[in-house]
Short mmCIF file of C-alpha atoms in Angstrom, two decimals:
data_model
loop_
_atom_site.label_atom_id
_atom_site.label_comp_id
_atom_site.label_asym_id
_atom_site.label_seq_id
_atom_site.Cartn_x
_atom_site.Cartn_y
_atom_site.Cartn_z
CA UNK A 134 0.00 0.00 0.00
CA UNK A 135 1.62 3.37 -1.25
CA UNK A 136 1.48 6.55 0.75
CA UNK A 137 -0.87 8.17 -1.93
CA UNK A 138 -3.56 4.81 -1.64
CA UNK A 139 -3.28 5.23 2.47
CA UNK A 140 -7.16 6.38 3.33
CA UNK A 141 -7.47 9.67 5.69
CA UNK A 142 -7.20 10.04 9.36
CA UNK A 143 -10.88 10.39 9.67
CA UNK A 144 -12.12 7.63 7.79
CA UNK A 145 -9.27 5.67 9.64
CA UNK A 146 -10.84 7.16 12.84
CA UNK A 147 -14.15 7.28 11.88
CA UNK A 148 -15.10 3.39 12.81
CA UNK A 149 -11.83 2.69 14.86
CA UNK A 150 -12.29 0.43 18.22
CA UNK A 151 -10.44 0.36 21.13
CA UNK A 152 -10.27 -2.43 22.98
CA UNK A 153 -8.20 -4.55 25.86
CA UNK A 154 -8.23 -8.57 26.14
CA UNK A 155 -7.52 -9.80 29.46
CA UNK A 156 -5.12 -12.27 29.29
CA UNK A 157 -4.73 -15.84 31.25
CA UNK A 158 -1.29 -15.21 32.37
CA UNK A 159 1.32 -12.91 31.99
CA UNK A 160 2.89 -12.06 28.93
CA UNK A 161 5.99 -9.64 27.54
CA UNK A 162 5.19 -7.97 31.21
CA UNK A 163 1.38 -7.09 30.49
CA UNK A 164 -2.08 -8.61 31.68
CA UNK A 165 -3.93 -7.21 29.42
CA UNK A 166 -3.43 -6.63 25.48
CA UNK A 167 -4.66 -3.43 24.13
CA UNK A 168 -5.14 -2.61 20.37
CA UNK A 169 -7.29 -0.19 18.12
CA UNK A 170 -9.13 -2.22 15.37
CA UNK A 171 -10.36 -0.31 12.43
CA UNK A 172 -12.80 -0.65 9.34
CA UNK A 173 -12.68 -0.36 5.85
CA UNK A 174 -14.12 -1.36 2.70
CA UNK A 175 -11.82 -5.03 2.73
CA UNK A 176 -12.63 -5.48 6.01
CA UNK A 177 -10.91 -4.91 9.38
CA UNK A 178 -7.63 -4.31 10.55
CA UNK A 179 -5.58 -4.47 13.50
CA UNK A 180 -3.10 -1.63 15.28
CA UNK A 181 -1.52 -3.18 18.39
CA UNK A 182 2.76 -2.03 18.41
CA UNK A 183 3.52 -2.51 21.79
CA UNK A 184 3.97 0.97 23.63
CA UNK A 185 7.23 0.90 24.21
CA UNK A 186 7.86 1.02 19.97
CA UNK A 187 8.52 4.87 19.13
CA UNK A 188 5.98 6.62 16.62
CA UNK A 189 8.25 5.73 13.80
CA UNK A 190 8.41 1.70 14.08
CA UNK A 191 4.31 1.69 15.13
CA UNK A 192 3.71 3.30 11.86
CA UNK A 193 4.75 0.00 9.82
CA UNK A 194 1.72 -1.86 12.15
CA UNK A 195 -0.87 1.00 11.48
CA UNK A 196 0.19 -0.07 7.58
CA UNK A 197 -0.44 -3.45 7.98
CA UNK A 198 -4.29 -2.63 9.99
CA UNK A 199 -4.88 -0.47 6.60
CA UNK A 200 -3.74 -3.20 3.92
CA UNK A 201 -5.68 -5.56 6.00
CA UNK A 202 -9.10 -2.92 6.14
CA UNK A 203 -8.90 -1.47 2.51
CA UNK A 204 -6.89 -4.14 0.34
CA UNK A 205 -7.77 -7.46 2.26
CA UNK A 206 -5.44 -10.41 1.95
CA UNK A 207 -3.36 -11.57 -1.03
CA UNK A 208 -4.83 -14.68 -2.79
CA UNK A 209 -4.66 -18.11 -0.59
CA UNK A 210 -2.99 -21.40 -1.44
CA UNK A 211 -3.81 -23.12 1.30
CA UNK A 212 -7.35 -23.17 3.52
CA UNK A 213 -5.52 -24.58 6.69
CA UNK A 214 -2.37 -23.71 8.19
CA UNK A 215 -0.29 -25.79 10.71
CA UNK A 216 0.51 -24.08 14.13
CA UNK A 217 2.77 -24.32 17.21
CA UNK A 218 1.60 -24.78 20.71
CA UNK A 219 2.88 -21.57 23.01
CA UNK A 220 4.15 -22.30 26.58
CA UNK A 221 5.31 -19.02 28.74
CA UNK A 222 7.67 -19.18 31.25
CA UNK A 223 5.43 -21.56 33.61
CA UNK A 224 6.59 -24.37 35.84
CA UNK A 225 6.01 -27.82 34.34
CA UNK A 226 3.14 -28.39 36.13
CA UNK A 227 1.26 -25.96 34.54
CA UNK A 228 2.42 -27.61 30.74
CA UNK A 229 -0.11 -29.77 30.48
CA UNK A 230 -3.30 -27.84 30.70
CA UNK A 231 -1.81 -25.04 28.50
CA UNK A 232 -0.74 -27.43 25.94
CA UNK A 233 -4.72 -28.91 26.07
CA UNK A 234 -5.21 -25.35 24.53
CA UNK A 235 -3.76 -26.71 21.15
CA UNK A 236 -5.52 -29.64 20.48
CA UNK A 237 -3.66 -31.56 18.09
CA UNK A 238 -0.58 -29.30 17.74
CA UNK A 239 2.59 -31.29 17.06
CA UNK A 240 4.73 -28.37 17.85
CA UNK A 241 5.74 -26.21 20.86
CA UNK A 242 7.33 -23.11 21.42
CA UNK A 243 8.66 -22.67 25.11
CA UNK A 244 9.26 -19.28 26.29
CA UNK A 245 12.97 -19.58 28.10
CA UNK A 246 15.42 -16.95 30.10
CA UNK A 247 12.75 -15.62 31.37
CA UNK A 248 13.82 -12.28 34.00
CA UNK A 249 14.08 -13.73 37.72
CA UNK A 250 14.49 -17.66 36.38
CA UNK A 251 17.13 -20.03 35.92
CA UNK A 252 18.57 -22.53 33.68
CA UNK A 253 17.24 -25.15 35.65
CA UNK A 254 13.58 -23.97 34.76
CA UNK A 255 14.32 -23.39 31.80
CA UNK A 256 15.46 -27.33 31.29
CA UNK A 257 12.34 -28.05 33.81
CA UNK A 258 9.83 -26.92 31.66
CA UNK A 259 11.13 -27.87 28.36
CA UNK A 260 11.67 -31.85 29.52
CA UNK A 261 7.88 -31.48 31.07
CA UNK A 262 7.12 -30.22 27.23
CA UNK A 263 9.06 -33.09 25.42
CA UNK A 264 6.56 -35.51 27.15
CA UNK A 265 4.16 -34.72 25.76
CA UNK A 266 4.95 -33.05 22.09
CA UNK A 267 7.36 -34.47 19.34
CA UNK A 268 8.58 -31.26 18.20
CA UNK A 269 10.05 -28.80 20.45
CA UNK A 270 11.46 -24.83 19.72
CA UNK A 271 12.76 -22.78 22.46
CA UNK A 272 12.34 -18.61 21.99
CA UNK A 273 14.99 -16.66 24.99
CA UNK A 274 14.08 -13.75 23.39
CA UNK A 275 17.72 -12.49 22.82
CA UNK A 276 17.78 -12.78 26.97
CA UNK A 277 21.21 -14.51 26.78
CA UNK A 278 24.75 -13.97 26.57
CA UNK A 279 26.83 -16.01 23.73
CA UNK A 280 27.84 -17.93 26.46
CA UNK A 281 24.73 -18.40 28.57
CA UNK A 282 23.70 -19.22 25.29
CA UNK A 283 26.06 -21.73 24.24
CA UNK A 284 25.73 -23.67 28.25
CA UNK A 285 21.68 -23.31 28.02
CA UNK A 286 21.49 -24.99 25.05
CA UNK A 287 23.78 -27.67 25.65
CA UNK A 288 21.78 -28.53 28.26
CA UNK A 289 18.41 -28.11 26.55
CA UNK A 290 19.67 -30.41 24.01
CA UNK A 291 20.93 -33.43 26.40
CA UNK A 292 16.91 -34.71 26.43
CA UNK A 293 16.59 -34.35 22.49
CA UNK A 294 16.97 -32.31 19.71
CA UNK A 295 15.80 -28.71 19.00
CA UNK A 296 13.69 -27.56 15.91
CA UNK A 297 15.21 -24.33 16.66
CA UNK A 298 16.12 -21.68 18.55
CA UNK A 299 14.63 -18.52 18.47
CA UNK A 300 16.42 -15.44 18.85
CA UNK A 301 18.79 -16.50 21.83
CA UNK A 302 20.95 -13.29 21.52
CA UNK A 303 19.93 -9.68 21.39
CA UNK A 304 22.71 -9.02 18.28
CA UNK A 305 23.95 -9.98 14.79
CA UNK A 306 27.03 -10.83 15.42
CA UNK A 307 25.98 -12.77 18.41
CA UNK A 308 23.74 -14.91 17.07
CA UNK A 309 26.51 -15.50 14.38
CA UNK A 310 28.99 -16.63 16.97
CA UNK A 311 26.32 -19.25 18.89
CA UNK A 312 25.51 -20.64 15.43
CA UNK A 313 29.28 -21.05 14.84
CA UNK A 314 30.01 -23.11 18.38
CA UNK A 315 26.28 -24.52 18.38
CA UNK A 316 26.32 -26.07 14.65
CA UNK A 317 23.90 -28.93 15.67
CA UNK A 318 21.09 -26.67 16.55
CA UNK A 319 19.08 -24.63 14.00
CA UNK A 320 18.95 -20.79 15.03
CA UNK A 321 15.65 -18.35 13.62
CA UNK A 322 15.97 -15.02 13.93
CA UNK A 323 13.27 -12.88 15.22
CA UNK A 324 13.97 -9.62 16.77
CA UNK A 325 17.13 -9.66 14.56
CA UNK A 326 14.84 -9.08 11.56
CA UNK A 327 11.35 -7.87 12.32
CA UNK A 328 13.05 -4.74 14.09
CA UNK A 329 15.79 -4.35 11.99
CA UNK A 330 16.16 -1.01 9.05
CA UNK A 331 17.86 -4.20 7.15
CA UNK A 332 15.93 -7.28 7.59
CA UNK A 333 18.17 -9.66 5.62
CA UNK A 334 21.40 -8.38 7.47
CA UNK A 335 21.06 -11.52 9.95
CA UNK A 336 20.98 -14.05 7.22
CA UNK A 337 23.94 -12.55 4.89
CA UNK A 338 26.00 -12.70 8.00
CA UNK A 339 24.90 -15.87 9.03
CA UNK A 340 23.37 -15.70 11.85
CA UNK A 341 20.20 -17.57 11.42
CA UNK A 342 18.81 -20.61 9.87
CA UNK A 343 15.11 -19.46 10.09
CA UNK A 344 13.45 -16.61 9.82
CA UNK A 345 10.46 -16.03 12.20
CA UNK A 346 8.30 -12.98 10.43
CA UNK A 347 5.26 -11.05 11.86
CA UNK A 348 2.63 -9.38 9.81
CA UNK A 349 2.02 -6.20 11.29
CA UNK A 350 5.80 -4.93 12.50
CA UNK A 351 6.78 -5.40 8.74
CA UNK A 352 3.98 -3.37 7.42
CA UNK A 353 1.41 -5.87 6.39
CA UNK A 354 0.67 -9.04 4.33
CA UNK A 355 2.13 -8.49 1.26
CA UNK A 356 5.65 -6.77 2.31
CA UNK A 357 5.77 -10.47 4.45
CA UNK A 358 5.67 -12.20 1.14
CA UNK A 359 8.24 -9.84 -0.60
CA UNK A 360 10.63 -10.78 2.67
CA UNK A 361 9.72 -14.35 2.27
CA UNK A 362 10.73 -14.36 -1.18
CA UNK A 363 13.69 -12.77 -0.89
CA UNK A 364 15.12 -15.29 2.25
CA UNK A 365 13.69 -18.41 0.11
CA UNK A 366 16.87 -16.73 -2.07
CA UNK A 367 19.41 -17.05 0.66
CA UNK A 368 17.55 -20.77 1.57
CA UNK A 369 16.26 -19.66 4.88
CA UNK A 370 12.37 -20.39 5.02
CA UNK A 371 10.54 -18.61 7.54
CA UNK A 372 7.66 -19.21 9.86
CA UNK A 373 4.83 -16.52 10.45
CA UNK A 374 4.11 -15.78 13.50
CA UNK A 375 1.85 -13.14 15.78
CA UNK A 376 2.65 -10.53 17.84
CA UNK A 377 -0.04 -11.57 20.51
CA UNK A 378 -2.99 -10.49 17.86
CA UNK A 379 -6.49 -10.40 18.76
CA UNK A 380 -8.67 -12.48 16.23
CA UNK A 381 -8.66 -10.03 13.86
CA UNK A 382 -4.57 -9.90 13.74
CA UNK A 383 -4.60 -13.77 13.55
CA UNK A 384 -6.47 -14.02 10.53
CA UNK A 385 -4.04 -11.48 8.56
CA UNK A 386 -0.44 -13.52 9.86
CA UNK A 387 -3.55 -16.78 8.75
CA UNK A 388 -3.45 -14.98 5.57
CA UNK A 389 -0.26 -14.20 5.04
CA UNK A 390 0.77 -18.01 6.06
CA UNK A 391 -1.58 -19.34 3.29
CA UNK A 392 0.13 -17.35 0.84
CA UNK A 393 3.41 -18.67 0.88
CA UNK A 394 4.82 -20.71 -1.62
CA UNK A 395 5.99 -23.29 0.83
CA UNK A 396 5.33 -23.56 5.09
CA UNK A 397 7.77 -26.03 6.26
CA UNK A 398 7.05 -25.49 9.45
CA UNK A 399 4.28 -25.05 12.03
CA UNK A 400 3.62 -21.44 12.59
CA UNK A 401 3.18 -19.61 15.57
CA UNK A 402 -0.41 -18.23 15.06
CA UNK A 403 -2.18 -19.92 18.04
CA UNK A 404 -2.06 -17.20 20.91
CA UNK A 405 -5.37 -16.23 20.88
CA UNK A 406 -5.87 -18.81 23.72
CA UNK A 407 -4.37 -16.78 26.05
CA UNK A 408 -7.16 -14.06 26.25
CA UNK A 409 -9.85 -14.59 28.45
CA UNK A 410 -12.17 -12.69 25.76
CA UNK A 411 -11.86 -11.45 22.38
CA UNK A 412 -13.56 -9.51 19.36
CA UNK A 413 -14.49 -12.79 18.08
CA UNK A 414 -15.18 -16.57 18.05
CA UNK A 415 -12.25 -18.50 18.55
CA UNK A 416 -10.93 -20.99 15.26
CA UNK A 417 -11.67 -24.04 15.93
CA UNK A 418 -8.22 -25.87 15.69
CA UNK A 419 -8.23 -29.53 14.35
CA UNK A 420 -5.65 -31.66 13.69
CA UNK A 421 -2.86 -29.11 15.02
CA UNK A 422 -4.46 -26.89 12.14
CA UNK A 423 -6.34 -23.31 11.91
CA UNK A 424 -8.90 -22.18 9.23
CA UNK A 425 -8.02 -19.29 7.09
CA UNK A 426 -10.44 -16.72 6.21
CA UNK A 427 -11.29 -12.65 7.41
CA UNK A 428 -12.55 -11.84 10.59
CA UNK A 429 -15.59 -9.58 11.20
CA UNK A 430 -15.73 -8.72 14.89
CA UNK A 431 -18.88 -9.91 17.43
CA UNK A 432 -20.31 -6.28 18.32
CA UNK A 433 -21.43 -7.91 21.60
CA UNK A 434 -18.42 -8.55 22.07
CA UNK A 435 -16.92 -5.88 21.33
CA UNK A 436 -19.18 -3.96 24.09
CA UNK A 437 -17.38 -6.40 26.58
CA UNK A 438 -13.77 -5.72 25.83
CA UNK A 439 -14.07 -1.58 24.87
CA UNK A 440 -11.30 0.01 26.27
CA UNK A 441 -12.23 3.37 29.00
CA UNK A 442 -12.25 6.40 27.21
CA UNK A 443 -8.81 7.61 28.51
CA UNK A 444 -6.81 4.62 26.49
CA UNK A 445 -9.06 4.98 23.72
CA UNK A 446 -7.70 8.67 23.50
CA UNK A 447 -4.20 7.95 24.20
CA UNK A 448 -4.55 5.36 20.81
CA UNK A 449 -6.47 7.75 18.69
CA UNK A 450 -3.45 9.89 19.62
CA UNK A 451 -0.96 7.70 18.67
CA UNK A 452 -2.70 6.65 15.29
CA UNK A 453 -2.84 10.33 14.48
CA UNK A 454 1.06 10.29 14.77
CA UNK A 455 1.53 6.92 13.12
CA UNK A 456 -0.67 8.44 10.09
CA UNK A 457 1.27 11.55 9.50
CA UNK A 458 4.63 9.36 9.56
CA UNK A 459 3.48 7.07 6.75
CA UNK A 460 2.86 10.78 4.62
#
């Protein structure tokens, strides 16, 4: 979507929602996720950047919400779309019942080096995980040193292999370095490329075997495929993934996921479990699978989750802001 085809702040405005989903348990720090979903003549979008991301990196998700409301999604090749189980930093007890959340899912992603843990539940909760799913992927969230790095996953290994792991250094050249002296396990880049002015910098360097891509923080569906394409080039696939998206946000990173030539692996598109309410009804997942198609929000629903007036202004503000950077 050029900046002449962007619609005007007050049709933008005009039908934009604010709302906040409670959430089951904690998550990057917050309880509950706010977002401002807005209509147009495709549909609706999603604007959700975290508020810690500065007017000019929330702009590329207020993109995305408007490809999503006026273009809709790019043309389907698929109608399902594999996905990964999503286990936070809990203790091992707790695994089971949130895996029950992905019913069939053959994949999980464990959250690890989590702030005021250790190693030990780290290696806990991914052993409690292996018990019970074949295919295991560990995200630290670039939370470790090279060498915490290199020692956690020695020992996260010593049960069993790793698909991957995601993002285990904050830096390039660090996540270079653990691939070099951790050849046996597969490292995906995150961070490293969604929030990067040069996305593909991480792969020429070498630092990562897959690429883990988000729909909104690159700008929307179609600028997902253009990166896709261009890391299928350097023979790094990529998984799409969501940046803890209301329904609405699922179905575009559903969208974008049916899209691509190839999906190799399981993607990690099945968050919307951890809200305690959202704008719509939940996908029914089958098989370890979600349907793909647009999502129209549940105006009673809606009512339920409306955010008080004061956030709702705050967001209006910061679309305003997020609009005049995209001119």
């Amino acid at each position: 979507m050029t900046a002449a085809a962007l619609p005007p702040l007050d049709e933008i405005l005009g039908a934009a929602v604010v709302v906040s989903l409670p959430m089951r348990v904690r998550f990057r720090g917050i309880t509950a996720r706010e977002l401002v979903l807005v209509r147009g003549p495709a549909g609706w979008g999603e604007f959700g950047p975290f508020p810690e991301y500065a007017d000019e990196e929330a702009a590329h998700w207020l993109r995305s919400a408007l490809e999503s409301a006026w273009l809709g999604p790019p043309a389907p090749r698929r109608d399902t779309v594999p996905v990964n189980a999503t286990v936070p930093a809990v203790g091992p007890g707790d695994v089971p019942q949130i895996l029950a959340r992905f019913p069939g899912a053959r994949t999980a992603k464990v959250k690890v080096a989590e702030r005021g843990q250790d190693l030990a539940q780290d290696v806990a909760r991914v052993r409690a995980v292996r018990e019970l799913v074949p295919n295991v992927r560990i995200d630290a969230n670039g939370g470790w040193s090279v060498d915490e790095a290199v020692v956690a996953l020695g020992e996260l290994v010593a049960d069993g292999p790793l698909e991957y792991a995601e993002q285990p250094c904050a830096s390039v050249p660090e996540l270079v370095e653990v691939r070099r002296r951790m050849p046996d396990v597969p490292i995906a880049a995150d961070e490293s490329i969604r929030r990067a002015e040069d996305p593909l910098r991480v792969v020429r360097a070498g630092g990562a075997d897959v690429a883990v891509v988000k729909v909104a923080p690159l700008g929307g569906m179609r600028r997902l495929l253009a990166l896709a394409d261009k890391l299928a080039g350097h023979g790094v696939p990529v998984v799409v993934s969501s940046a803890l998206d209301s329904a609405v946000g699922m179905g575009a990173g559903l969208a974008a996921a049916a899209a691509l030539p190839a999906l190799p692996y399981a993607c990690g598109l099945g968050t919307g479990g951890f809200f305690t309410a959202d704008v719509a009804a939940p996908r029914t997942m089958a098989d370890g699978k979600l349907p793909v198609g647009q999502v129209t929000p549940d105006p009673a629903l809606l009512d339920t989750v409306r955010a008080d007036p004061e956030r709702a202004r705050w967001w209006f503000d910061r679309v305003r802001r997020c609009r005049a950077a995209l001119d």
